[in-house]
Amino acid sequence: MAILYTDFELVGLSCIDRQLDCGCPEWHHRPSIATQQEQVFTIQAAALKRIAASALSDICKHSPELAQSVVDGGAVAYLAPLILNPDGKLKRQVCSCLAQISKHSVDLAEVVVEAEIFPGVLNLLKDLDVYVRKNAATCIREVAKHTPELAQLIVNAGGVGAMVDYVTEARGNARLPGIMTLGYISAFSETLALAVVVSKGIPPLINSVVTEPEDHIKSASAWSLGQIGRHSP
C-alpha cells in the first residue's frame, strides 16, 4: 500500500535526503521510511507548539478576561513544562505567553507561579537565545510587580542574583525588563531592597544610567535606583 505524505512531510523528507546526499559524517546509514516519518512528525510537533503558544500569547495580552479564559482552559499546565524544552523558538513563545497571563492580576500571576516555573525560568536568563533571555526576564517582571509575597518568592528562588547578572550582561532594550524587575522587588520593603543591594544590583543600574543611549532605559534605571533608596530616612 502506497504511503501518502503531506507537502510539509515531503519537504522534511527532502531535507533529510539532502543531508544524506551531502555525505554528512553523522549519517552512517540511510534511515528507514518509519524513521523519516518520525523525524518529520517531530518537526511538525515543535512547529505546532510554537504556533499554539504564540496564538495563546496574542489572546492573553488584550484583557484579564481573555487571559482568564486561557487559564480556565488549562493552558498553563501545558505551557509551564515547556520552558525546559530545547527548542529556543518555542521557549520564546512560552515565556511570552506566561508573561501576558501574569501581567493582568495577582490571581493570574499566582496561577503561573503555582505551575512551578521557578527556578526553571531563572535558568533561561542564561539561555543562548537573546529573545529567550528577554522574554524570560519579562515573565519574571510581570510576576514580581504584583505583591511583596510574589517578590519574596522570586528572591527565595535566587531570582535577584540571576536578574542582576542578566542586567549586567544585557544591553539596550533587552536590559529593560531586568531593570524594572529589580525596581519592582525593591519597592515593596526595605528587606527586599536590601536583597538587591546585597546581590550587587546597584552597579549595573548605575552603569545603565550612564551608558545606555535611550532615555527610557536611563529613566527606568533611575526609577529602580530610587526604589532601592526610598526606604532609608
PDB file of N, CA and C in Angstrom, residues 73-113:
ATOM      1  N   GLY A  73      -8.988  27.223  30.484  1.00  0.00           N
ATOM      2  CA  GLY A  73      -8.851  26.116  29.539  1.00  0.00           C
ATOM      3  C   GLY A  73      -7.721  25.155  29.886  1.00  0.00           C
ATOM      4  N   GLY A  74      -6.983  25.473  30.954  1.00  0.00           N
ATOM      5  CA  GLY A  74      -5.913  24.580  31.403  1.00  0.00           C
ATOM      6  C   GLY A  74      -4.591  24.757  30.674  1.00  0.00           C
ATOM      7  N   ALA A  75      -4.422  25.891  30.002  1.00  0.00           N
ATOM      8  CA  ALA A  75      -3.234  26.075  29.171  1.00  0.00           C
ATOM      9  C   ALA A  75      -1.941  26.152  29.981  1.00  0.00           C
ATOM     10  N   VAL A  76      -2.003  26.761  31.166  1.00  0.00           N
ATOM     11  CA  VAL A  76      -0.771  26.982  31.935  1.00  0.00           C
ATOM     12  C   VAL A  76      -0.090  25.672  32.293  1.00  0.00           C
ATOM     13  N   ALA A  77      -0.876  24.672  32.620  1.00  0.00           N
ATOM     14  CA  ALA A  77      -0.308  23.366  32.979  1.00  0.00           C
ATOM     15  C   ALA A  77       0.467  22.749  31.817  1.00  0.00           C
ATOM     16  N   TYR A  78       0.069  23.061  30.599  1.00  0.00           N
ATOM     17  CA  TYR A  78       0.780  22.553  29.427  1.00  0.00           C
ATOM     18  C   TYR A  78       1.966  23.441  29.050  1.00  0.00           C
ATOM     19  N   LEU A  79       1.819  24.746  29.278  1.00  0.00           N
ATOM     20  CA  LEU A  79       2.869  25.679  28.877  1.00  0.00           C
ATOM     21  C   LEU A  79       4.082  25.623  29.802  1.00  0.00           C
ATOM     22  N   ALA A  80       3.839  25.586  31.108  1.00  0.00           N
ATOM     23  CA  ALA A  80       4.922  25.710  32.081  1.00  0.00           C
ATOM     24  C   ALA A  80       6.058  24.702  31.878  1.00  0.00           C
ATOM     25  N   PRO A  81       5.785  23.422  31.653  1.00  0.00           N
ATOM     26  CA  PRO A  81       6.897  22.472  31.459  1.00  0.00           C
ATOM     27  C   PRO A  81       7.733  22.751  30.207  1.00  0.00           C
ATOM     28  N   LEU A  82       7.158  23.494  29.266  1.00  0.00           N
ATOM     29  CA  LEU A  82       7.854  23.748  28.001  1.00  0.00           C
ATOM     30  C   LEU A  82       8.994  24.756  28.141  1.00  0.00           C
ATOM     31  N   ILE A  83       9.114  25.405  29.308  1.00  0.00           N
ATOM     32  CA  ILE A  83      10.259  26.296  29.489  1.00  0.00           C
ATOM     33  C   ILE A  83      11.566  25.509  29.527  1.00  0.00           C
ATOM     34  N   LEU A  84      11.472  24.206  29.714  1.00  0.00           N
ATOM     35  CA  LEU A  84      12.661  23.348  29.720  1.00  0.00           C
ATOM     36  C   LEU A  84      12.910  22.706  28.366  1.00  0.00           C
ATOM     37  N   ASN A  85      12.066  23.002  27.386  1.00  0.00           N
ATOM     38  CA  ASN A  85      12.211  22.425  26.055  1.00  0.00           C
ATOM     39  C   ASN A  85      13.474  22.951  25.376  1.00  0.00           C
ATOM     40  N   PRO A  86      14.196  22.105  24.636  1.00  0.00           N
ATOM     41  CA  PRO A  86      15.421  22.590  23.970  1.00  0.00           C
ATOM     42  C   PRO A  86      15.171  23.527  22.788  1.00  0.00           C
ATOM     43  N   ASP A  87      13.949  23.599  22.294  1.00  0.00           N
ATOM     44  CA  ASP A  87      13.625  24.449  21.141  1.00  0.00           C
ATOM     45  C   ASP A  87      13.575  25.916  21.574  1.00  0.00           C
ATOM     46  N   GLY A  88      14.544  26.704  21.126  1.00  0.00           N
ATOM     47  CA  GLY A  88      14.635  28.103  21.526  1.00  0.00           C
ATOM     48  C   GLY A  88      13.420  28.920  21.118  1.00  0.00           C
ATOM     49  N   LYS A  89      12.930  28.719  19.885  1.00  0.00           N
ATOM     50  CA  LYS A  89      11.786  29.494  19.410  1.00  0.00           C
ATOM     51  C   LYS A  89      10.533  29.173  20.215  1.00  0.00           C
ATOM     52  N   LEU A  90      10.404  27.923  20.639  1.00  0.00           N
ATOM     53  CA  LEU A  90       9.264  27.542  21.468  1.00  0.00           C
ATOM     54  C   LEU A  90       9.366  28.209  22.837  1.00  0.00           C
ATOM     55  N   LYS A  91      10.557  28.217  23.417  1.00  0.00           N
ATOM     56  CA  LYS A  91      10.743  28.848  24.729  1.00  0.00           C
ATOM     57  C   LYS A  91      10.421  30.342  24.671  1.00  0.00           C
ATOM     58  N   ARG A  92      10.758  30.986  23.566  1.00  0.00           N
ATOM     59  CA  ARG A  92      10.408  32.408  23.417  1.00  0.00           C
ATOM     60  C   ARG A  92       8.903  32.610  23.569  1.00  0.00           C
ATOM     61  N   GLN A  93       8.133  31.801  22.833  1.00  0.00           N
ATOM     62  CA  GLN A  93       6.684  31.963  22.821  1.00  0.00           C
ATOM     63  C   GLN A  93       6.062  31.582  24.155  1.00  0.00           C
ATOM     64  N   VAL A  94       6.584  30.554  24.783  1.00  0.00           N
ATOM     65  CA  VAL A  94       6.054  30.114  26.075  1.00  0.00           C
ATOM     66  C   VAL A  94       6.270  31.205  27.135  1.00  0.00           C
ATOM     67  N   CYS A  95       7.470  31.747  27.198  1.00  0.00           N
ATOM     68  CA  CYS A  95       7.747  32.821  28.168  1.00  0.00           C
ATOM     69  C   CYS A  95       6.882  34.039  27.898  1.00  0.00           C
ATOM     70  N   SER A  96       6.703  34.356  26.633  1.00  0.00           N
ATOM     71  CA  SER A  96       5.861  35.497  26.271  1.00  0.00           C
ATOM     72  C   SER A  96       4.425  35.269  26.732  1.00  0.00           C
ATOM     73  N   CYS A  97       3.911  34.066  26.511  1.00  0.00           N
ATOM     74  CA  CYS A  97       2.530  33.765  26.892  1.00  0.00           C
ATOM     75  C   CYS A  97       2.357  33.817  28.413  1.00  0.00           C
ATOM     76  N   LEU A  98       3.280  33.231  29.149  1.00  0.00           N
ATOM     77  CA  LEU A  98       3.193  33.248  30.610  1.00  0.00           C
ATOM     78  C   LEU A  98       3.284  34.685  31.143  1.00  0.00           C
ATOM     79  N   ALA A  99       4.078  35.511  30.476  1.00  0.00           N
ATOM     80  CA  ALA A  99       4.164  36.925  30.860  1.00  0.00           C
ATOM     81  C   ALA A  99       2.843  37.639  30.599  1.00  0.00           C
ATOM     82  N   GLN A 100       2.222  37.369  29.464  1.00  0.00           N
ATOM     83  CA  GLN A 100       0.956  38.021  29.112  1.00  0.00           C
ATOM     84  C   GLN A 100      -0.159  37.610  30.058  1.00  0.00           C
ATOM     85  N   ILE A 101      -0.091  36.387  30.562  1.00  0.00           N
ATOM     86  CA  ILE A 101      -1.075  35.948  31.556  1.00  0.00           C
ATOM     87  C   ILE A 101      -0.820  36.649  32.885  1.00  0.00           C
ATOM     88  N   SER A 102       0.433  36.661  33.310  1.00  0.00           N
ATOM     89  CA  SER A 102       0.796  37.166  34.640  1.00  0.00           C
ATOM     90  C   SER A 102       0.559  38.655  34.813  1.00  0.00           C
ATOM     91  N   LYS A 103       0.645  39.406  33.747  1.00  0.00           N
ATOM     92  CA  LYS A 103       0.653  40.868  33.877  1.00  0.00           C
ATOM     93  C   LYS A 103      -0.658  41.458  34.372  1.00  0.00           C
ATOM     94  N   HIS A 104      -1.771  40.745  34.190  1.00  0.00           N
ATOM     95  CA  HIS A 104      -3.079  41.353  34.413  1.00  0.00           C
ATOM     96  C   HIS A 104      -3.490  41.465  35.878  1.00  0.00           C
ATOM     97  N   SER A 105      -3.151  40.464  36.699  1.00  0.00           N
ATOM     98  CA  SER A 105      -3.642  40.484  38.083  1.00  0.00           C
ATOM     99  C   SER A 105      -2.818  39.573  38.975  1.00  0.00           C
ATOM    100  N   VAL A 106      -2.994  39.760  40.272  1.00  0.00           N
ATOM    101  CA  VAL A 106      -2.318  38.901  41.253  1.00  0.00           C
ATOM    102  C   VAL A 106      -2.760  37.451  41.072  1.00  0.00           C
ATOM    103  N   ASP A 107      -4.060  37.237  40.921  1.00  0.00           N
ATOM    104  CA  ASP A 107      -4.575  35.873  40.807  1.00  0.00           C
ATOM    105  C   ASP A 107      -3.987  35.141  39.608  1.00  0.00           C
ATOM    106  N   LEU A 108      -3.894  35.830  38.479  1.00  0.00           N
ATOM    107  CA  LEU A 108      -3.348  35.189  37.282  1.00  0.00           C
ATOM    108  C   LEU A 108      -1.852  34.929  37.444  1.00  0.00           C
ATOM    109  N   ALA A 109      -1.145  35.868  38.066  1.00  0.00           N
ATOM    110  CA  ALA A 109       0.282  35.653  38.314  1.00  0.00           C
ATOM    111  C   ALA A 109       0.498  34.463  39.239  1.00  0.00           C
ATOM    112  N   GLU A 110      -0.372  34.310  40.217  1.00  0.00           N
ATOM    113  CA  GLU A 110      -0.247  33.180  41.139  1.00  0.00           C
ATOM    114  C   GLU A 110      -0.497  31.845  40.438  1.00  0.00           C
ATOM    115  N   VAL A 111      -1.387  31.837  39.476  1.00  0.00           N
ATOM    116  CA  VAL A 111      -1.617  30.615  38.695  1.00  0.00           C
ATOM    117  C   VAL A 111      -0.334  30.203  37.977  1.00  0.00           C
ATOM    118  N   VAL A 112       0.355  31.176  37.404  1.00  0.00           N
ATOM    119  CA  VAL A 112       1.600  30.896  36.698  1.00  0.00           C
ATOM    120  C   VAL A 112       2.671  30.400  37.668  1.00  0.00           C
ATOM    121  N   VAL A 113       2.775  31.040  38.817  1.00  0.00           N
ATOM    122  CA  VAL A 113       3.766  30.635  39.820  1.00  0.00           C
ATOM    123  C   VAL A 113       3.467  29.228  40.335  1.00  0.00           C
TER     124      VAL A 113
END
